[in-house]
Coordinates of C-alpha atoms and ligand atoms in Angstrom, one line a residue:
X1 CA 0.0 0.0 0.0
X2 CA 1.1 3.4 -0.9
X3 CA 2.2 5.8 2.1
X4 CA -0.3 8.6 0.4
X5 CA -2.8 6.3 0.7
X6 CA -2.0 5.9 3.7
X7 CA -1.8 9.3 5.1
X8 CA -4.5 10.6 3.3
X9 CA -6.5 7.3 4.9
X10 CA -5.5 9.2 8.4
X11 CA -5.8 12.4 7.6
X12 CA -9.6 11.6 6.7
X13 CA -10.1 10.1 9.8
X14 CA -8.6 12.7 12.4
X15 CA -10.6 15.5 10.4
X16 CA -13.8 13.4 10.9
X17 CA -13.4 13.0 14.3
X18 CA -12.2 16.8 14.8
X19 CA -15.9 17.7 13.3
X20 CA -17.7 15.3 15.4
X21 CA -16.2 17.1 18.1
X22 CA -16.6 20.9 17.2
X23 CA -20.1 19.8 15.9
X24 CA -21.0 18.6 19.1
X25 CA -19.8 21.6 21.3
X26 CA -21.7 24.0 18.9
X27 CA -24.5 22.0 17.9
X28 CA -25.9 20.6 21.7
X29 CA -29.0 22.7 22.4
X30 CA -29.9 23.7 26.0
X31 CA -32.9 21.5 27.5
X32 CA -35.8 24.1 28.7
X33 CA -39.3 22.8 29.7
X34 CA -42.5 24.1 28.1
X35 CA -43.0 26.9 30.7
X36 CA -39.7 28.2 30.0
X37 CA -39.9 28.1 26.0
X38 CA -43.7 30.2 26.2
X39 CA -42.4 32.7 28.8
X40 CA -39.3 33.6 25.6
X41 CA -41.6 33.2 22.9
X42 CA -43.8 35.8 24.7
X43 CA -40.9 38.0 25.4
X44 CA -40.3 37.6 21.4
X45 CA -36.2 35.9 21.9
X46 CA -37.0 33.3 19.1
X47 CA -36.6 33.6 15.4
X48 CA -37.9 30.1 14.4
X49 CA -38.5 27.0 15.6
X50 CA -38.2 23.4 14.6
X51 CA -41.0 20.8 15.3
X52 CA -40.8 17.0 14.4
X53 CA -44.5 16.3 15.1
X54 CA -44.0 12.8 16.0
X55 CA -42.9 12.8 19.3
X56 CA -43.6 16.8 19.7
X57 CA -40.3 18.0 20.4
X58 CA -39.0 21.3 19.3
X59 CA -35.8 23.2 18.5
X60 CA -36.1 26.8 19.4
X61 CA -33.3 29.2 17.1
X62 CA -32.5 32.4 19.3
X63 CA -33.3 35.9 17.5
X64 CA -29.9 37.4 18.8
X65 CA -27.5 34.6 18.2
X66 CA -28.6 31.6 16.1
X67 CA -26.1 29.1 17.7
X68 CA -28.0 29.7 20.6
X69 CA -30.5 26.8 20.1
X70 CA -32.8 25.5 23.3
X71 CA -34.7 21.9 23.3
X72 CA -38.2 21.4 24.1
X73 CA -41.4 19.4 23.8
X74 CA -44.9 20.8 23.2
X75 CA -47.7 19.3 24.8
X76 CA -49.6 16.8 23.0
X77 CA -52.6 17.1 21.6
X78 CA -54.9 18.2 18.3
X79 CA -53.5 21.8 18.4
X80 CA -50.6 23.1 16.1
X81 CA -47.4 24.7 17.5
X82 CA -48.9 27.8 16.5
X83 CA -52.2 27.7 17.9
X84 CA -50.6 26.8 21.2
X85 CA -48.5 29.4 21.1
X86 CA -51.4 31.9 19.8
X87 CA -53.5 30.9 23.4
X88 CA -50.1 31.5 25.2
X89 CA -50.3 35.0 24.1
X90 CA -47.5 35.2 22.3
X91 CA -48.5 37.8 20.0
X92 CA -48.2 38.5 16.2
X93 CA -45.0 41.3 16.2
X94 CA -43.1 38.3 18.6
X95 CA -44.6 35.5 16.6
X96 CA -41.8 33.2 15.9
X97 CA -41.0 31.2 12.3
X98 CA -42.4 28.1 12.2
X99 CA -40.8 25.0 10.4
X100 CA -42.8 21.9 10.7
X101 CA -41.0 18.6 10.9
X102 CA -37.3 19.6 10.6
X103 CA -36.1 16.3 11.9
X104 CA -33.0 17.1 14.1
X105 CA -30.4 17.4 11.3
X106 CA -27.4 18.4 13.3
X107 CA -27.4 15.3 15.3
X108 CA -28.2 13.0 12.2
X109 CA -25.1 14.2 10.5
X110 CA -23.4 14.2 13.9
X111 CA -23.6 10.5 13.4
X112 CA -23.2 10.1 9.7
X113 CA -19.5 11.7 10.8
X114 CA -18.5 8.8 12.7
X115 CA -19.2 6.6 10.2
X116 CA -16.9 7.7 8.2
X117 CA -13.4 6.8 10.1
X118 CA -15.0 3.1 10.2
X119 CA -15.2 3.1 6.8
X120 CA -12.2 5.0 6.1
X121 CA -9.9 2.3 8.5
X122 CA -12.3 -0.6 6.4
X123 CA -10.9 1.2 2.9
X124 CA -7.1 1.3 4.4
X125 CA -7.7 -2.8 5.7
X126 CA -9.0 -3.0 2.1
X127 CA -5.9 -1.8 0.3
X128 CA -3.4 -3.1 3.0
X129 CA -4.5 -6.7 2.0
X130 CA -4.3 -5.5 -1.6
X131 CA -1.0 -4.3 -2.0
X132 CA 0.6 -7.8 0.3
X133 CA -1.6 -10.3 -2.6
X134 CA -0.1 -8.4 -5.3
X135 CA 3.3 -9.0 -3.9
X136 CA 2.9 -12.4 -3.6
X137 CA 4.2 -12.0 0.2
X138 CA 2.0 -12.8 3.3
X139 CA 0.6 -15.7 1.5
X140 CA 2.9 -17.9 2.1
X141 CA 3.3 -18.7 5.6
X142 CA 2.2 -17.6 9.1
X143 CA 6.4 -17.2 9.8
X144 CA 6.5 -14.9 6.6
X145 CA 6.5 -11.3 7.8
X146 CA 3.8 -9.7 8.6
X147 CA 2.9 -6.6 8.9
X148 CA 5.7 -4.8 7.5
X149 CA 4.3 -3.3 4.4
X150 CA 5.4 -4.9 1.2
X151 CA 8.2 -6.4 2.6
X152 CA 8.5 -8.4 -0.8
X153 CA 8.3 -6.2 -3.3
X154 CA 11.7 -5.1 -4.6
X155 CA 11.6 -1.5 -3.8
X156 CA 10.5 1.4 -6.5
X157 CA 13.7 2.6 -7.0
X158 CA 15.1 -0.8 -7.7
X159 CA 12.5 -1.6 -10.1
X160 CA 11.9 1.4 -12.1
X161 CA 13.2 0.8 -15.3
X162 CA 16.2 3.2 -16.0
X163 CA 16.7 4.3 -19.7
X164 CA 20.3 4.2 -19.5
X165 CA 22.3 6.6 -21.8
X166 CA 25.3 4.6 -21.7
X167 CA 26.6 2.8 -24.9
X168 CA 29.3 0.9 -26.0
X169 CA 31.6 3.5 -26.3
X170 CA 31.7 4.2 -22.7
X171 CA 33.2 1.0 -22.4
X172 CA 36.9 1.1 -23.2
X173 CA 38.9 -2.1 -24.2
X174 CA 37.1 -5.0 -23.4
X175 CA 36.3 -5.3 -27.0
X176 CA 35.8 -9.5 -26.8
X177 CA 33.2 -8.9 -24.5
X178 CA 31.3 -6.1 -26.8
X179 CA 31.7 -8.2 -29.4
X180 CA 29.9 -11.3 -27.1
X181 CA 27.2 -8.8 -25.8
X182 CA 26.2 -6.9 -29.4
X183 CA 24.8 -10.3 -30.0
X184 CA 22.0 -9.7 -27.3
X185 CA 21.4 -6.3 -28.7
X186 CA 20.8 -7.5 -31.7
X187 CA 18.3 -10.2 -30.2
X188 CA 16.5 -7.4 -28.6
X189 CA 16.1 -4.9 -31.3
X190 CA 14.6 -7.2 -34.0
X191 CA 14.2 -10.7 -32.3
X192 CA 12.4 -11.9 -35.0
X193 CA 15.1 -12.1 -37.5
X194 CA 16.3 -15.1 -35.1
X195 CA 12.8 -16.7 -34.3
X196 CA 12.0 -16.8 -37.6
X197 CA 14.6 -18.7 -38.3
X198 CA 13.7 -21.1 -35.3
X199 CA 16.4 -19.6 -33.6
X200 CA 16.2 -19.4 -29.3
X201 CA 16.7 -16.1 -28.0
X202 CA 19.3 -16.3 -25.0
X203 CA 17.5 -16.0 -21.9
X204 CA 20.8 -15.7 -19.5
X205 CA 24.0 -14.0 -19.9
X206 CA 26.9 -14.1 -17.1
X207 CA 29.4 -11.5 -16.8
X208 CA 32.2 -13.2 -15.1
X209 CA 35.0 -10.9 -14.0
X210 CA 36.6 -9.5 -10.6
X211 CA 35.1 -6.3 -9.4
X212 CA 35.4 -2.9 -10.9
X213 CA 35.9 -4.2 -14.0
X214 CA 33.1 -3.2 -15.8
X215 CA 30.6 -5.3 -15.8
X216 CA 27.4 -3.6 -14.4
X217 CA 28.7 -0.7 -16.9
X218 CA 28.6 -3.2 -19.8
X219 CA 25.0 -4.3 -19.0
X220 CA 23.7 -0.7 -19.1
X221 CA 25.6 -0.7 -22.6
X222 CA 23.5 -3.4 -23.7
X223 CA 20.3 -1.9 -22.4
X224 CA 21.2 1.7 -24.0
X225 CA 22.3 -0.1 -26.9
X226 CA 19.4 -2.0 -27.7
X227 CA 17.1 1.2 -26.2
X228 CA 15.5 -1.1 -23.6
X229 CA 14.6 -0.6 -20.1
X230 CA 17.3 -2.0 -17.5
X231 CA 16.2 -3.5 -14.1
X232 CA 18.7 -3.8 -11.7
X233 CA 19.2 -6.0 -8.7
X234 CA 22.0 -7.3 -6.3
X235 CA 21.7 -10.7 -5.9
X236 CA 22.2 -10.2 -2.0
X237 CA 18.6 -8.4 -1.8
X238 CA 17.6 -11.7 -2.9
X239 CA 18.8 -13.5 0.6
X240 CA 16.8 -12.7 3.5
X241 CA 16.4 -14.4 7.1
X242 CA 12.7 -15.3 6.0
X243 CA 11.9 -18.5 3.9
X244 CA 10.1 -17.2 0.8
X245 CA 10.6 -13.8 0.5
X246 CA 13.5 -14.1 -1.8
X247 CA 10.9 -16.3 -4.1
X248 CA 8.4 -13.7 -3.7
X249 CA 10.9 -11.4 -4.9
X250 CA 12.0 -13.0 -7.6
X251 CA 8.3 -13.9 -9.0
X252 CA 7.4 -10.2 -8.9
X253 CA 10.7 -9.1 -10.5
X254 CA 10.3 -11.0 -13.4
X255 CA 6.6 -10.9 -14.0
X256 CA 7.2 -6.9 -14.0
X257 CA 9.8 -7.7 -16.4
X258 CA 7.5 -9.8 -18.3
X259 CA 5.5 -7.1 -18.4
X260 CA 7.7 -4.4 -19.8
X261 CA 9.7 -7.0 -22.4
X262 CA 12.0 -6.4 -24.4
X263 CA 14.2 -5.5 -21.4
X264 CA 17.2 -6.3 -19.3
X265 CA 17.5 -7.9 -15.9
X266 CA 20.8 -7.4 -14.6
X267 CA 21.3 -8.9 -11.3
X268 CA 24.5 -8.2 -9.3
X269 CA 26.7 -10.8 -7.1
X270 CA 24.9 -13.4 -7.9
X271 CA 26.7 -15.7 -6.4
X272 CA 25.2 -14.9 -3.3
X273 CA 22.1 -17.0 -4.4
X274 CA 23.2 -19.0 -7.3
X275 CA 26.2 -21.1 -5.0
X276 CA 26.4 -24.4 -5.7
X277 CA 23.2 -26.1 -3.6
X278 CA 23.5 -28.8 -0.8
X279 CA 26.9 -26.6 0.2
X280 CA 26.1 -25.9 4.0
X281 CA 28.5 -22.9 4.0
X282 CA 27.2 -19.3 4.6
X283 CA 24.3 -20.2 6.5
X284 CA 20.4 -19.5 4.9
X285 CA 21.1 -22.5 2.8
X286 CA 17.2 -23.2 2.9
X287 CA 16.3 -19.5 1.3
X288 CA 18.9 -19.1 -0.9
X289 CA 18.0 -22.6 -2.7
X290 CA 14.3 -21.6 -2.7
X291 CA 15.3 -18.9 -4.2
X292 CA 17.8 -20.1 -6.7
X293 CA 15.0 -22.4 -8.1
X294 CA 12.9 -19.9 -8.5
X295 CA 15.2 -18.0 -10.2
X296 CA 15.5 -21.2 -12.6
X297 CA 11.9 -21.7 -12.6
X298 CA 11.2 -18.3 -13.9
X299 CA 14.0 -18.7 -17.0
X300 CA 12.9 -21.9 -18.0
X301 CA 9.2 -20.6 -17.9
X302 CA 10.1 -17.6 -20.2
X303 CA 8.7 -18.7 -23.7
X304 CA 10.6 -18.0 -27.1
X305 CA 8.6 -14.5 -27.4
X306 CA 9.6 -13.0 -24.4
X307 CA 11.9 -11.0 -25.3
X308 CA 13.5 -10.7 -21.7
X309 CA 17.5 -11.5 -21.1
X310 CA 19.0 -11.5 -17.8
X311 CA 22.5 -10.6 -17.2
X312 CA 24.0 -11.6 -14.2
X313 CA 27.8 -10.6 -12.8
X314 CA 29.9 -12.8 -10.7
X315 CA 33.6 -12.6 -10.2
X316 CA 33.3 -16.3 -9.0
X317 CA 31.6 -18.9 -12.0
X318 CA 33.4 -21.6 -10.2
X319 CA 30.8 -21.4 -7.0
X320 CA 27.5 -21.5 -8.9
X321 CA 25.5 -24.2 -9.2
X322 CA 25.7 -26.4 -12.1
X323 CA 22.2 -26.4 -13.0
X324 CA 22.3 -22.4 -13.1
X325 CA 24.7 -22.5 -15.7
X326 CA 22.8 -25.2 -18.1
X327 CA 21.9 -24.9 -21.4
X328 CA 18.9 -22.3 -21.8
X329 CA 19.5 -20.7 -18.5
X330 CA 22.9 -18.9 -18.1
X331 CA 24.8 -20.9 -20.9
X332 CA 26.7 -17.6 -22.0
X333 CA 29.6 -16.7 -20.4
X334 CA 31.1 -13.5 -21.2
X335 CA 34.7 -12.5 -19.4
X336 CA 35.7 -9.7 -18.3
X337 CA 38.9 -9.4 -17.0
X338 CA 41.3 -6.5 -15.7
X339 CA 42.1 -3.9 -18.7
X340 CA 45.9 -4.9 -20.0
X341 CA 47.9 -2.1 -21.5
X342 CA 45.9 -1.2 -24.3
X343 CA 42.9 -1.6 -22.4
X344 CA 43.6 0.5 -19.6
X345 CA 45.0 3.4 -21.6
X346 CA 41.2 3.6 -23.7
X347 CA 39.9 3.7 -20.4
X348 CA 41.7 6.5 -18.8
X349 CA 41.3 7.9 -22.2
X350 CA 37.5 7.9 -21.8
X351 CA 37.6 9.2 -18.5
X352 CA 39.6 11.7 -19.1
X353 CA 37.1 13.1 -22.4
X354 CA 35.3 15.6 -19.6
X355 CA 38.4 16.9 -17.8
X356 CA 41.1 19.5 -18.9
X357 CA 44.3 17.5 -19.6
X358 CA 48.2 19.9 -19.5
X359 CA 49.0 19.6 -23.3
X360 CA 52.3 17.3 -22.4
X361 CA 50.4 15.0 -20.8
X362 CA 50.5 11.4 -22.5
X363 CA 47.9 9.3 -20.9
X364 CA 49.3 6.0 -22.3
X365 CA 52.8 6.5 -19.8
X366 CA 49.9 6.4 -16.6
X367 CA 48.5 3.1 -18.3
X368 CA 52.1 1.4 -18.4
X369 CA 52.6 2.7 -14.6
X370 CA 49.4 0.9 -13.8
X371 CA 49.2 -2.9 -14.4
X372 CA 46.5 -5.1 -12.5
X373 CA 44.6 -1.7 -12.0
X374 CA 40.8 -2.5 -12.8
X375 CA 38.5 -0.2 -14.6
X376 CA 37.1 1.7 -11.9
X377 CA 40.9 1.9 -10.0
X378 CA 41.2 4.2 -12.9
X379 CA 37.9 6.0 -13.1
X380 CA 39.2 6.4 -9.7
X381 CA 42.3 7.6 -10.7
X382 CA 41.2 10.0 -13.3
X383 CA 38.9 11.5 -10.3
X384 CA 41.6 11.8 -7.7
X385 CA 43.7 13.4 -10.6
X386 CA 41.1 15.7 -11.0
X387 CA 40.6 16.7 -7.1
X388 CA 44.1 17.5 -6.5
X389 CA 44.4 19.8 -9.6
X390 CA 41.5 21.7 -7.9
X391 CA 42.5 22.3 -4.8
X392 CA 46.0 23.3 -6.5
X393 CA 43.8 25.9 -7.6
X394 CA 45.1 24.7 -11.0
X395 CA 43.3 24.9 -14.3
X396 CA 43.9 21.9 -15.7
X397 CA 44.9 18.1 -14.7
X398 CA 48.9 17.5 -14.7
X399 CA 51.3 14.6 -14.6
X400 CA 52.5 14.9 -11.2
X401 CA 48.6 15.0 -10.2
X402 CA 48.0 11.9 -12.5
X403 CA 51.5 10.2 -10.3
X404 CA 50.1 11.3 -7.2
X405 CA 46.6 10.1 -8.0
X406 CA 48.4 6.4 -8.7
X407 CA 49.9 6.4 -5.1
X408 CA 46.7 7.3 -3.9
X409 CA 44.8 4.3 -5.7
X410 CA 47.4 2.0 -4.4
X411 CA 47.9 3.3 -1.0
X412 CA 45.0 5.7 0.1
X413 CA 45.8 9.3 0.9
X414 CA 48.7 10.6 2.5
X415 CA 48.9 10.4 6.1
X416 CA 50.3 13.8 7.0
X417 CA 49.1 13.7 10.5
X418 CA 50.7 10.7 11.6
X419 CA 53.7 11.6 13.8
X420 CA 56.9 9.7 12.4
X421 CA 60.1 9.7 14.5
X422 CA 63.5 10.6 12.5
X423 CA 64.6 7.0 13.1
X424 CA 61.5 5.5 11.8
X425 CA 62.2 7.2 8.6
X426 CA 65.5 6.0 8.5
X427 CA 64.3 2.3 8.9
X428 CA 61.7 3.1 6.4
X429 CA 64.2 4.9 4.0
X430 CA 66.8 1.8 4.1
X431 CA 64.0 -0.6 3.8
X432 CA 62.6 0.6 0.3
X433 CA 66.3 1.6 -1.0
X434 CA 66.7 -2.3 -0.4
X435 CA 63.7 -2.7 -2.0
X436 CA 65.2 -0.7 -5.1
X437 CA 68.8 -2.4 -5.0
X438 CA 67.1 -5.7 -5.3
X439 CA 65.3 -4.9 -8.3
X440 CA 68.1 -3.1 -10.2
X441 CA 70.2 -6.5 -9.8
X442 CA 68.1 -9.2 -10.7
X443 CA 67.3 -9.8 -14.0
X444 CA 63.4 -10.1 -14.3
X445 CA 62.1 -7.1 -12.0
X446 CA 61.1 -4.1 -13.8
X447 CA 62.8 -0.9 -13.8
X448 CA 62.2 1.0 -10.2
X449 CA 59.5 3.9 -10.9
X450 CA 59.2 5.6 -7.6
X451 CA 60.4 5.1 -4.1
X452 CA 58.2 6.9 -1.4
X453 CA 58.5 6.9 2.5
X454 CA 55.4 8.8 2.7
X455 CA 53.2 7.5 4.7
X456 CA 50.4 6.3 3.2
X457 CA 47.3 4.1 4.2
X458 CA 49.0 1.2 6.5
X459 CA 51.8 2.1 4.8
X460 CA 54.9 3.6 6.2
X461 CA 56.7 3.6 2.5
X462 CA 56.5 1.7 -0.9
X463 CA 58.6 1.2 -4.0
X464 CA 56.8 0.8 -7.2
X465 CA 58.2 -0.7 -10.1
X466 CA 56.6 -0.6 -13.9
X467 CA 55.4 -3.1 -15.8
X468 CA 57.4 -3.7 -19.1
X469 CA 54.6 -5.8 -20.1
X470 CA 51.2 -7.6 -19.1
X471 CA 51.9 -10.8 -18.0
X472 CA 49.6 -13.7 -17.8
X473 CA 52.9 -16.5 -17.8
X474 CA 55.2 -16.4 -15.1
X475 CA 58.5 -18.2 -14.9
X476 CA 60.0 -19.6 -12.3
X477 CA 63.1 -17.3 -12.4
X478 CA 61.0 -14.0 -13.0
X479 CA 58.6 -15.2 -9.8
X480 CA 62.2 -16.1 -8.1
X481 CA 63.3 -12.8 -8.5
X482 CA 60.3 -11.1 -7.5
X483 CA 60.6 -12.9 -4.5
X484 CA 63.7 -11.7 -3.7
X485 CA 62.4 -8.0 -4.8
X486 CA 59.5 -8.5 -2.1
X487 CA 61.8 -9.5 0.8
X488 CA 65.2 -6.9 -0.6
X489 CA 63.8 -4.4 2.6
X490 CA 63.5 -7.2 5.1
X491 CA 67.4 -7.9 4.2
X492 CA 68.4 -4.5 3.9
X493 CA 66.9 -3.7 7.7
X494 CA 69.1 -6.8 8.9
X495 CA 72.0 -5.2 7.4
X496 CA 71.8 -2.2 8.9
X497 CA 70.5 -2.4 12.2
X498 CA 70.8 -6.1 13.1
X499 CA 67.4 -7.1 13.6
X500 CA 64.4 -6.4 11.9
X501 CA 61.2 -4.3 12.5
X502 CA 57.2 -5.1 11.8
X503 CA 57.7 -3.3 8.8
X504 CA 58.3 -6.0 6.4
X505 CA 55.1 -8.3 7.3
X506 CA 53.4 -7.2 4.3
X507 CA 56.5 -8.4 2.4
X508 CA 56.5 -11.6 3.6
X509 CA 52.9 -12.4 3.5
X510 CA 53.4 -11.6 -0.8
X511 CA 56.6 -14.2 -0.3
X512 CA 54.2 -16.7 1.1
X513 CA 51.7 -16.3 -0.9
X514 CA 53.7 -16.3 -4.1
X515 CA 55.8 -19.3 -2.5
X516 CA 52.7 -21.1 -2.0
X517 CA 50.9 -20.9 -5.2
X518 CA 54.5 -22.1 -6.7
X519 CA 54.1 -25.6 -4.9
Ligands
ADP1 P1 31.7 -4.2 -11.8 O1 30.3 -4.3 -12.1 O2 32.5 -5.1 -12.7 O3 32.2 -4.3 -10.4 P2 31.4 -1.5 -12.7 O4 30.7 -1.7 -14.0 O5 30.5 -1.1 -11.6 O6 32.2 -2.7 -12.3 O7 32.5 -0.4 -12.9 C1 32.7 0.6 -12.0 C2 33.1 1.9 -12.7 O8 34.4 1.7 -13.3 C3 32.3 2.2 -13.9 O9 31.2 3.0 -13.5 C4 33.2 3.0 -14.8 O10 33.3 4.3 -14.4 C5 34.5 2.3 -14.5 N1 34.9 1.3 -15.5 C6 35.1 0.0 -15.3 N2 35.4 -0.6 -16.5 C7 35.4 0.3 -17.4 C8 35.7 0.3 -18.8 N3 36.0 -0.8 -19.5 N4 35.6 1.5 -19.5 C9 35.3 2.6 -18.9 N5 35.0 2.7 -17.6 C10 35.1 1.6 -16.8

């Protein structure tokens, strides 16, 4: 139920109330007997007065004021008001208006006014009921919630359909995974050139990629493509501590969908439903299958005319369940993987279209200085590029912003408040120079790019070499070496002062690591 209909349901109701009230403190009249009513006719007070002839009783109106109202009765009998009051003496100049059979109207709609909150609070029951059917919640059990109002329905913002002005061009590199993807915009611009062919549309796509690598952005690109609505959903709104409600929420999203075809569902981390079933880790094993299969019931239920694709992004395919990943549900896989070289200067490139670059600088030396960053570590970059420029009051975005902007990516903001000791630095200073020896005299480390002992983050220093290239194959000598790169301050620290400090941990949990995915 709508909370307009709901306040204006309340609203009704307290102003209802307030007029039964203020009707009733203007509206009582003052009991006189007979005696009393003739003596003011006679003296001439009354302007009119109301009879209801069956059980003779009277309202007498006050000339002066006609809120001033007294009740009576009139004795009963064959004579009319008037006569009575003509034998009274109450003479022709004082003779009051009489209105025959005026049934006593204030208190009649004095009543009708409570009636209306009943029905007002019947109306709000009404609708209250409603609005829980639609959403398929409520029904289900008497654990389910209840009382919190549509608790299953994905909420508005969630489920209005964004037209999404993003297109393939906002995507930089990635170009495999454009190519994959301008498939499904084909299928959704003109779907029958497929089915009339006999061809199945794809119901499921998954984006499979580590984070902040584009992959929500490329599902808007296929929805702004194609000029289709995009719904879109983390998969961790799906999981709740109730049994059902991640159903319920999947039923409504996709019978809206259904609804508004051709259009994309794009459902975040889905992982955290579609893990691999039976698996008791994570806990809410019951609700997330429930949902998961109805997640699969929904896809398989999809005929070959609806024109409804869902796109779903996980940075972990190996965890999902099989059956999620069948033929005619998600049987498209689509990778997305950190931007290499080329890759990551297009992107910095793109991000860059809307801020004022110095004229020397070359965007493609920041993409060499920035292997293994993803897409959004450089969005982020270009950002924090931007931000110091400004508050160098400068006019436009230079390279040692862009450096600086790097450092901060890697390491989070300087940490000028942090109080270091002189000896501190020195440890620190030593450690990263051993750091930077190392490198220079093995063979397979990269030239040394910066040395900082800024602190930074965690941090207390860092020495950051380029990448000549993008890797994917590693040797053993080149991982050998970079070993010894990783561990050149720990030795450099013993060399110097005999012992070492807590400085190096970092180092030696990248040793292990490396070390361990060796064996
Ligand atoms: P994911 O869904 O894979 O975690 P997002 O699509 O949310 O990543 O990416 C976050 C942001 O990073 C995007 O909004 C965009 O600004 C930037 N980004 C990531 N990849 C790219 C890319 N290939 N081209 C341009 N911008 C990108």
């Amino acid at each position: 139920m709508s909370k307009k209909i709901l306040i204006g349901g309340i609203a009704i109701i307290v102003l209802s109330l307030a007029l039964y009230l203020v009707s009733g403190a203007t509206a009582q009249p003052t009991r006189i007997n007979w005696g009393e009513a003739v003596k003011k006719a006679q003296n001439g007070e009354f302007a009119t007065i109301e009879t209801n002839s069956n059980n003779h009783s009277i309202i007498l109106v006050s000339k002066s004021d006609s809120s001033v109202r007294f009740a009576s009765v009139y004795p009963a009998g064959k004579a009319k008001l008037d006569e009575i009051l003509d034998k009274a003496g109450v003479t022709q100049d004082k003779f009051p208006q009489i209105e025959n059979d005026v049934s006593n109207s204030p208190d009649r709609w004095r009543g009708m006014l409570l009636f209306v909150p009943i029905i007002t609070m019947f109306a709000l029951l009404f609708f209250y009921m409603r609005s829980r059917r639609e959403s398929g919640g409520g029904l289900r059990t008497g654990r389910g919630p209840s009382g919190a109002m549509g608790f299953t329905r994905n909420s508005g913002k969630l489920i209005v359909p964004q037209r999404v002005g993003v297109t393939f061009q906002d995507v930089a590199g990635a170009d495999e995974a454009k190519q994959e993807l301008e498939e499904i915009v084909e299928f959704l611009k003109q779907p029958e050139r497929f089915t009339k062919l006999g061809a199945r549309i794809p119901k499921g796509v998954l984006l499979v990629g580590p984070p902040g690598t584009g992959k929500t952005l490329l599902a808007k690109a296929v929805a702004g493509e194609a000029n289709v609505p995009f719904i879109s959903i983390s998969g961790s709104e799906f999981v709740e501590i109730y049994v059902g409600v991640g159903a319920a929420r999947v039923r409504d999203l996709f019978e809206r969908a259904k609804k508004m075809a051709p259009c994309i569902i794009f459902i975040d981390e889905v992982d955290a439903v579609g893990r691999k079933r039976g698996s008791r880790a994570g806990g809410g094993t019951e609700e997330r299958e429930q949902t998961l299969n109805q997640i699969l019931v929904e896809m398989d239920g999809f005929d070959s005319q609806t024109n409804v694709i869902v796109l779903a992004a996980t940075n972990r395919a190996d965890v999902l369940d099989p059956a999620f990943l069948r033929p005619g549900r998600f049987d498209r896989q689509v990778m997305v993987d950190n931007p290499d070289y080329m890759g990551r200067s297009q992107i910095l490139k793109v991000h860059a279209r809307s801020k004022p670059l110095d004229s020397g600088v070359d965007l493609e030396r920041i993409a060499k200085q920035t292997p293994g960053f993803s897409g959004a570590d450089l969005a982020n970059l270009m950002n924090e590029a931007a931000i110091l420029s400004a508050r160098r009051n400068k006019t436009s975005i230079g390279l040692s912003e862009l450096e600086e902007a790097i450092d901060r990516v890697v390491a989070g903001p300087e940490r000028k408040s942090r109080i270091i000791s002189e000896r501190e630095k020195v440890i620190t200073a030593y450690h990263e120079v051993g750091h930077a020896l190392v490198a220079k005299l093995v063979k397979n480390v990269d030239p040394v790019q910066k040395i900082s002992i800024v602190a930074r983050g965690r941090m207390g220093g860092y020495t950051r070499v380029g990448a000549g290239d993008d890797r994917t194959l590693w040797t053993r000598s080149q991982l050998e070496d970079f070993m010894a790169f990783a561990l050149g301050g720990h030795a450099a620290e013993e060399l110097m002062f005999g012992e070492v400090t807590t400085g190096p941990s970092n180092d030696i949990e990248r040793v292990t690591s490396i070390a361990r995915s060796m064996v």
